[in-house]
C-alpha cells in the first residue's frame, strides 16, 4: 500500500470519528441513567395480594425453592404473604406462569443489590410495592 492508500485510510478514520462524535452514545450513564428494558423483562417480582388466593402454585412451580408462603399472614379474604429469596431465584418466570389469578408479575427492576444476604429475601413489605429507598453514593442521590 502506497502513501496515497495510507492517506485514504487516515481520512476514512477521521471521517468516522467526526461522524461518531455527533451521535448519541450507545452506552448509558448507569446507575444515574437507566436503559429502557424490553416489555417482557423478567426482573424482580411484584405480588398483588388483592388477587392472591394462597393456592401455592407459584411455590410448587419454583425449581429452586426460592418462594416461601405464609398462609397465616392474611391482608385480604383469601391471600397469603410471599417471601422471595433472591439469593436463589434464577428469574425463570415459572412462578408467574403458574399463577392463574393475576397476582404475580415480573417487573423491569433487574438491579438487586444489598450489602447483606438477608436483605435479598423480599418479604410482603418489599414484594408488594415498587417503592425503594433512593440510593446514595458519594453525596449523589439516584433513583
Ligand atoms: S422466577 Fe423462577 S426461580 Fe425465581 S421465584 Fe419464580 S419460579 Fe422461582
Ligand atoms: S401468587 Fe398466584 S400462584 Fe402464588 S399463591 Fe397467590 S394466587 Fe397462588
PDB file of C-alpha atoms and ligand atoms in Angstrom:
ATOM      1  CA  UNK A   1       0.000   0.000   0.000  1.00  0.00           C
ATOM      2  CA  UNK A   2       1.417   3.287  -1.032  1.00  0.00           C
ATOM      3  CA  UNK A   3       1.408   6.707   0.522  1.00  0.00           C
ATOM      4  CA  UNK A   4      -1.901   7.650  -1.136  1.00  0.00           C
ATOM      5  CA  UNK A   5      -3.577   4.481   0.190  1.00  0.00           C
ATOM      6  CA  UNK A   6      -2.401   5.215   3.748  1.00  0.00           C
ATOM      7  CA  UNK A   7      -3.607   8.792   3.439  1.00  0.00           C
ATOM      8  CA  UNK A   8      -7.009   7.490   2.275  1.00  0.00           C
ATOM      9  CA  UNK A   9      -7.234   5.198   5.334  1.00  0.00           C
ATOM     10  CA  UNK A  10      -6.404   8.054   7.685  1.00  0.00           C
ATOM     11  CA  UNK A  11      -9.041  10.209   6.028  1.00  0.00           C
ATOM     12  CA  UNK A  12     -11.684   7.442   6.412  1.00  0.00           C
ATOM     13  CA  UNK A  13     -10.813   7.012  10.106  1.00  0.00           C
ATOM     14  CA  UNK A  14     -11.036  10.756  10.741  1.00  0.00           C
ATOM     15  CA  UNK A  15     -14.356  10.936   8.895  1.00  0.00           C
ATOM     16  CA  UNK A  16     -15.708   8.075  11.027  1.00  0.00           C
ATOM     17  CA  UNK A  17     -14.511   9.732  14.270  1.00  0.00           C
ATOM     18  CA  UNK A  18     -16.049  13.051  13.214  1.00  0.00           C
ATOM     19  CA  UNK A  19     -19.430  11.428  12.462  1.00  0.00           C
ATOM     20  CA  UNK A  20     -19.483   9.412  15.685  1.00  0.00           C
ATOM     21  CA  UNK A  21     -18.729  12.452  17.832  1.00  0.00           C
ATOM     22  CA  UNK A  22     -22.139  13.925  16.877  1.00  0.00           C
ATOM     23  CA  UNK A  23     -24.111  10.729  17.593  1.00  0.00           C
ATOM     24  CA  UNK A  24     -25.747   9.732  20.853  1.00  0.00           C
ATOM     25  CA  UNK A  25     -23.547   7.248  22.749  1.00  0.00           C
ATOM     26  CA  UNK A  26     -24.694   3.609  22.828  1.00  0.00           C
ATOM     27  CA  UNK A  27     -23.871   3.385  26.494  1.00  0.00           C
ATOM     28  CA  UNK A  28     -25.925   4.640  29.449  1.00  0.00           C
ATOM     29  CA  UNK A  29     -24.658   6.578  32.439  1.00  0.00           C
ATOM     30  CA  UNK A  30     -25.695   3.805  34.796  1.00  0.00           C
ATOM     31  CA  UNK A  31     -26.784   3.898  37.595  1.00  0.00           C
ATOM     32  CA  UNK A  32     -27.729   7.570  37.248  1.00  0.00           C
ATOM     33  CA  UNK A  33     -29.476   6.809  33.979  1.00  0.00           C
ATOM     34  CA  UNK A  34     -31.459   3.622  33.378  1.00  0.00           C
ATOM     35  CA  UNK A  35     -31.789   1.991  29.988  1.00  0.00           C
ATOM     36  CA  UNK A  36     -35.249   1.099  28.646  1.00  0.00           C
ATOM     37  CA  UNK A  37     -35.830  -2.594  29.229  1.00  0.00           C
ATOM     38  CA  UNK A  38     -37.873  -4.816  26.879  1.00  0.00           C
ATOM     39  CA  UNK A  39     -41.535  -5.351  27.668  1.00  0.00           C
ATOM     40  CA  UNK A  40     -41.017  -8.981  28.726  1.00  0.00           C
ATOM     41  CA  UNK A  41     -38.030  -8.385  31.003  1.00  0.00           C
ATOM     42  CA  UNK A  42     -38.047 -10.810  33.934  1.00  0.00           C
ATOM     43  CA  UNK A  43     -36.928  -8.634  36.816  1.00  0.00           C
ATOM     44  CA  UNK A  44     -37.886  -8.787  40.458  1.00  0.00           C
ATOM     45  CA  UNK A  45     -41.484  -9.739  41.178  1.00  0.00           C
ATOM     46  CA  UNK A  46     -44.482  -7.847  42.384  1.00  0.00           C
ATOM     47  CA  UNK A  47     -47.193  -9.624  44.331  1.00  0.00           C
ATOM     48  CA  UNK A  48     -50.739  -8.278  44.036  1.00  0.00           C
ATOM     49  CA  UNK A  49     -52.204  -9.507  47.301  1.00  0.00           C
ATOM     50  CA  UNK A  50     -55.757  -8.445  46.435  1.00  0.00           C
ATOM     51  CA  UNK A  51     -55.802 -11.094  43.685  1.00  0.00           C
ATOM     52  CA  UNK A  52     -53.909 -13.833  45.504  1.00  0.00           C
ATOM     53  CA  UNK A  53     -55.840 -16.928  46.589  1.00  0.00           C
ATOM     54  CA  UNK A  54     -52.999 -18.566  48.528  1.00  0.00           C
ATOM     55  CA  UNK A  55     -53.170 -21.542  46.150  1.00  0.00           C
ATOM     56  CA  UNK A  56     -49.410 -22.083  46.395  1.00  0.00           C
ATOM     57  CA  UNK A  57     -48.968 -22.870  42.675  1.00  0.00           C
ATOM     58  CA  UNK A  58     -46.121 -20.373  42.431  1.00  0.00           C
ATOM     59  CA  UNK A  59     -44.316 -22.104  45.300  1.00  0.00           C
ATOM     60  CA  UNK A  60     -44.735 -25.537  43.693  1.00  0.00           C
ATOM     61  CA  UNK A  61     -43.597 -24.276  40.272  1.00  0.00           C
ATOM     62  CA  UNK A  62     -40.325 -22.794  41.502  1.00  0.00           C
ATOM     63  CA  UNK A  63     -37.458 -25.119  40.526  1.00  0.00           C
ATOM     64  CA  UNK A  64     -35.028 -23.684  43.073  1.00  0.00           C
ATOM     65  CA  UNK A  65     -37.315 -23.360  46.117  1.00  0.00           C
ATOM     66  CA  UNK A  66     -36.990 -19.582  46.171  1.00  0.00           C
ATOM     67  CA  UNK A  67     -40.537 -18.801  47.348  1.00  0.00           C
ATOM     68  CA  UNK A  68     -41.984 -19.339  50.784  1.00  0.00           C
ATOM     69  CA  UNK A  69     -45.677 -18.840  51.520  1.00  0.00           C
ATOM     70  CA  UNK A  70     -47.202 -17.894  54.841  1.00  0.00           C
ATOM     71  CA  UNK A  71     -50.918 -18.635  54.695  1.00  0.00           C
ATOM     72  CA  UNK A  72     -51.474 -17.381  58.235  1.00  0.00           C
ATOM     73  CA  UNK A  73     -50.468 -13.855  57.211  1.00  0.00           C
ATOM     74  CA  UNK A  74     -53.617 -12.509  55.555  1.00  0.00           C
ATOM     75  CA  UNK A  75     -54.360  -8.983  54.486  1.00  0.00           C
ATOM     76  CA  UNK A  76     -57.417  -9.735  52.372  1.00  0.00           C
ATOM     77  CA  UNK A  77     -60.030 -12.501  52.400  1.00  0.00           C
ATOM     78  CA  UNK A  78     -58.022 -15.289  50.763  1.00  0.00           C
ATOM     79  CA  UNK A  79     -54.474 -14.075  50.224  1.00  0.00           C
ATOM     80  CA  UNK A  80     -51.158 -15.064  51.772  1.00  0.00           C
ATOM     81  CA  UNK A  81     -47.777 -13.477  52.319  1.00  0.00           C
ATOM     82  CA  UNK A  82     -44.992 -14.485  49.946  1.00  0.00           C
ATOM     83  CA  UNK A  83     -41.260 -14.355  50.620  1.00  0.00           C
ATOM     84  CA  UNK A  84     -38.894 -14.335  47.648  1.00  0.00           C
ATOM     85  CA  UNK A  85     -35.305 -15.371  48.205  1.00  0.00           C
ATOM     86  CA  UNK A  86     -33.284 -13.509  45.574  1.00  0.00           C
ATOM     87  CA  UNK A  87     -30.118 -15.322  46.541  1.00  0.00           C
ATOM     88  CA  UNK A  88     -31.750 -18.385  44.928  1.00  0.00           C
ATOM     89  CA  UNK A  89     -34.096 -17.032  42.231  1.00  0.00           C
ATOM     90  CA  UNK A  90     -32.940 -17.592  38.643  1.00  0.00           C
ATOM     91  CA  UNK A  91     -35.705 -15.416  37.132  1.00  0.00           C
ATOM     92  CA  UNK A  92     -37.051 -18.294  35.067  1.00  0.00           C
ATOM     93  CA  UNK A  93     -40.627 -16.965  35.200  1.00  0.00           C
ATOM     94  CA  UNK A  94     -42.205 -20.313  36.146  1.00  0.00           C
ATOM     95  CA  UNK A  95     -43.959 -18.845  39.198  1.00  0.00           C
ATOM     96  CA  UNK A  96     -45.532 -16.026  37.179  1.00  0.00           C
ATOM     97  CA  UNK A  97     -46.713 -18.525  34.544  1.00  0.00           C
ATOM     98  CA  UNK A  98     -48.146 -20.773  37.246  1.00  0.00           C
ATOM     99  CA  UNK A  99     -50.251 -18.016  38.820  1.00  0.00           C
ATOM    100  CA  UNK A 100     -53.759 -18.132  37.361  1.00  0.00           C
ATOM    101  CA  UNK A 101     -55.112 -15.250  39.374  1.00  0.00           C
ATOM    102  CA  UNK A 102     -53.069 -12.316  38.033  1.00  0.00           C
ATOM    103  CA  UNK A 103     -51.404 -11.987  41.385  1.00  0.00           C
ATOM    104  CA  UNK A 104     -47.764 -12.316  40.396  1.00  0.00           C
ATOM    105  CA  UNK A 105     -45.782 -10.374  37.819  1.00  0.00           C
ATOM    106  CA  UNK A 106     -42.234  -9.632  36.874  1.00  0.00           C
ATOM    107  CA  UNK A 107     -41.118  -6.010  36.937  1.00  0.00           C
ATOM    108  CA  UNK A 108     -38.315  -4.423  34.940  1.00  0.00           C
ATOM    109  CA  UNK A 109     -36.189  -3.938  38.036  1.00  0.00           C
ATOM    110  CA  UNK A 110     -33.121  -6.101  37.480  1.00  0.00           C
ATOM    111  CA  UNK A 111     -30.522  -4.459  39.683  1.00  0.00           C
ATOM    112  CA  UNK A 112     -30.988  -6.131  43.025  1.00  0.00           C
ATOM    113  CA  UNK A 113     -28.064  -5.437  45.243  1.00  0.00           C
ATOM    114  CA  UNK A 114     -27.720  -5.415  49.016  1.00  0.00           C
ATOM    115  CA  UNK A 115     -24.857  -5.310  51.459  1.00  0.00           C
ATOM    116  CA  UNK A 116     -26.312  -8.209  53.429  1.00  0.00           C
ATOM    117  CA  UNK A 117     -27.592 -11.540  52.020  1.00  0.00           C
ATOM    118  CA  UNK A 118     -30.544 -11.465  54.427  1.00  0.00           C
ATOM    119  CA  UNK A 119     -31.793  -8.271  52.765  1.00  0.00           C
ATOM    120  CA  UNK A 120     -32.193 -10.177  49.492  1.00  0.00           C
ATOM    121  CA  UNK A 121     -35.134 -12.053  50.955  1.00  0.00           C
ATOM    122  CA  UNK A 122     -38.066  -9.881  49.973  1.00  0.00           C
ATOM    123  CA  UNK A 123     -40.982 -10.280  52.328  1.00  0.00           C
ATOM    124  CA  UNK A 124     -44.531  -8.948  51.912  1.00  0.00           C
ATOM    125  CA  UNK A 125     -43.422  -5.381  52.629  1.00  0.00           C
ATOM    126  CA  UNK A 126     -40.990  -5.289  49.711  1.00  0.00           C
ATOM    127  CA  UNK A 127     -42.636  -7.635  47.217  1.00  0.00           C
ATOM    128  CA  UNK A 128     -45.967  -5.817  47.138  1.00  0.00           C
ATOM    129  CA  UNK A 129     -44.527  -2.437  46.194  1.00  0.00           C
ATOM    130  CA  UNK A 130     -42.145  -0.948  43.683  1.00  0.00           C
ATOM    131  CA  UNK A 131     -41.029   1.738  46.096  1.00  0.00           C
ATOM    132  CA  UNK A 132     -37.458   1.516  47.200  1.00  0.00           C
ATOM    133  CA  UNK A 133     -35.110   3.725  49.120  1.00  0.00           C
ATOM    134  CA  UNK A 134     -33.152   6.097  46.904  1.00  0.00           C
ATOM    135  CA  UNK A 135     -29.542   5.053  46.638  1.00  0.00           C
ATOM    136  CA  UNK A 136     -26.832   7.476  47.650  1.00  0.00           C
ATOM    137  CA  UNK A 137     -23.264   7.386  46.579  1.00  0.00           C
ATOM    138  CA  UNK A 138     -20.615   9.991  47.322  1.00  0.00           C
ATOM    139  CA  UNK A 139     -23.255  12.555  48.158  1.00  0.00           C
ATOM    140  CA  UNK A 140     -25.265  11.941  44.971  1.00  0.00           C
ATOM    141  CA  UNK A 141     -28.789  10.577  45.089  1.00  0.00           C
ATOM    142  CA  UNK A 142     -30.098   8.478  42.260  1.00  0.00           C
ATOM    143  CA  UNK A 143     -33.380   6.656  41.670  1.00  0.00           C
TER     144      UNK A 143
HETATM  145  S1  LIG B   1     -38.660 -16.666  38.716  1.00  0.00           S
HETATM  146 FE1  LIG B   1     -38.239 -18.905  38.731  1.00  0.00          FE
HETATM  147  S2  LIG B   1     -36.621 -19.156  40.227  1.00  0.00           S
HETATM  148 FE2  LIG B   1     -37.483 -17.094  40.595  1.00  0.00          FE
HETATM  149  S3  LIG B   1     -39.033 -17.398  42.170  1.00  0.00           S
HETATM  150 FE3  LIG B   1     -40.090 -17.595  40.193  1.00  0.00          FE
HETATM  151  S4  LIG B   1     -40.043 -19.782  39.703  1.00  0.00           S
HETATM  152 FE4  LIG B   1     -38.546 -19.441  41.332  1.00  0.00          FE
HETATM  153  S1  LIG B   2     -49.353 -15.533  43.855  1.00  0.00           S
HETATM  154 FE1  LIG B   2     -50.689 -16.639  42.463  1.00  0.00          FE
HETATM  155  S2  LIG B   2     -49.893 -18.755  42.380  1.00  0.00           S
HETATM  156 FE2  LIG B   2     -48.954 -17.741  44.171  1.00  0.00          FE
HETATM  157  S3  LIG B   2     -50.283 -18.283  45.895  1.00  0.00           S
HETATM  158 FE3  LIG B   2     -51.039 -16.315  45.106  1.00  0.00          FE
HETATM  159  S4  LIG B   2     -52.631 -16.855  43.612  1.00  0.00           S
HETATM  160 FE4  LIG B   2     -51.430 -18.727  44.008  1.00  0.00          FE
END
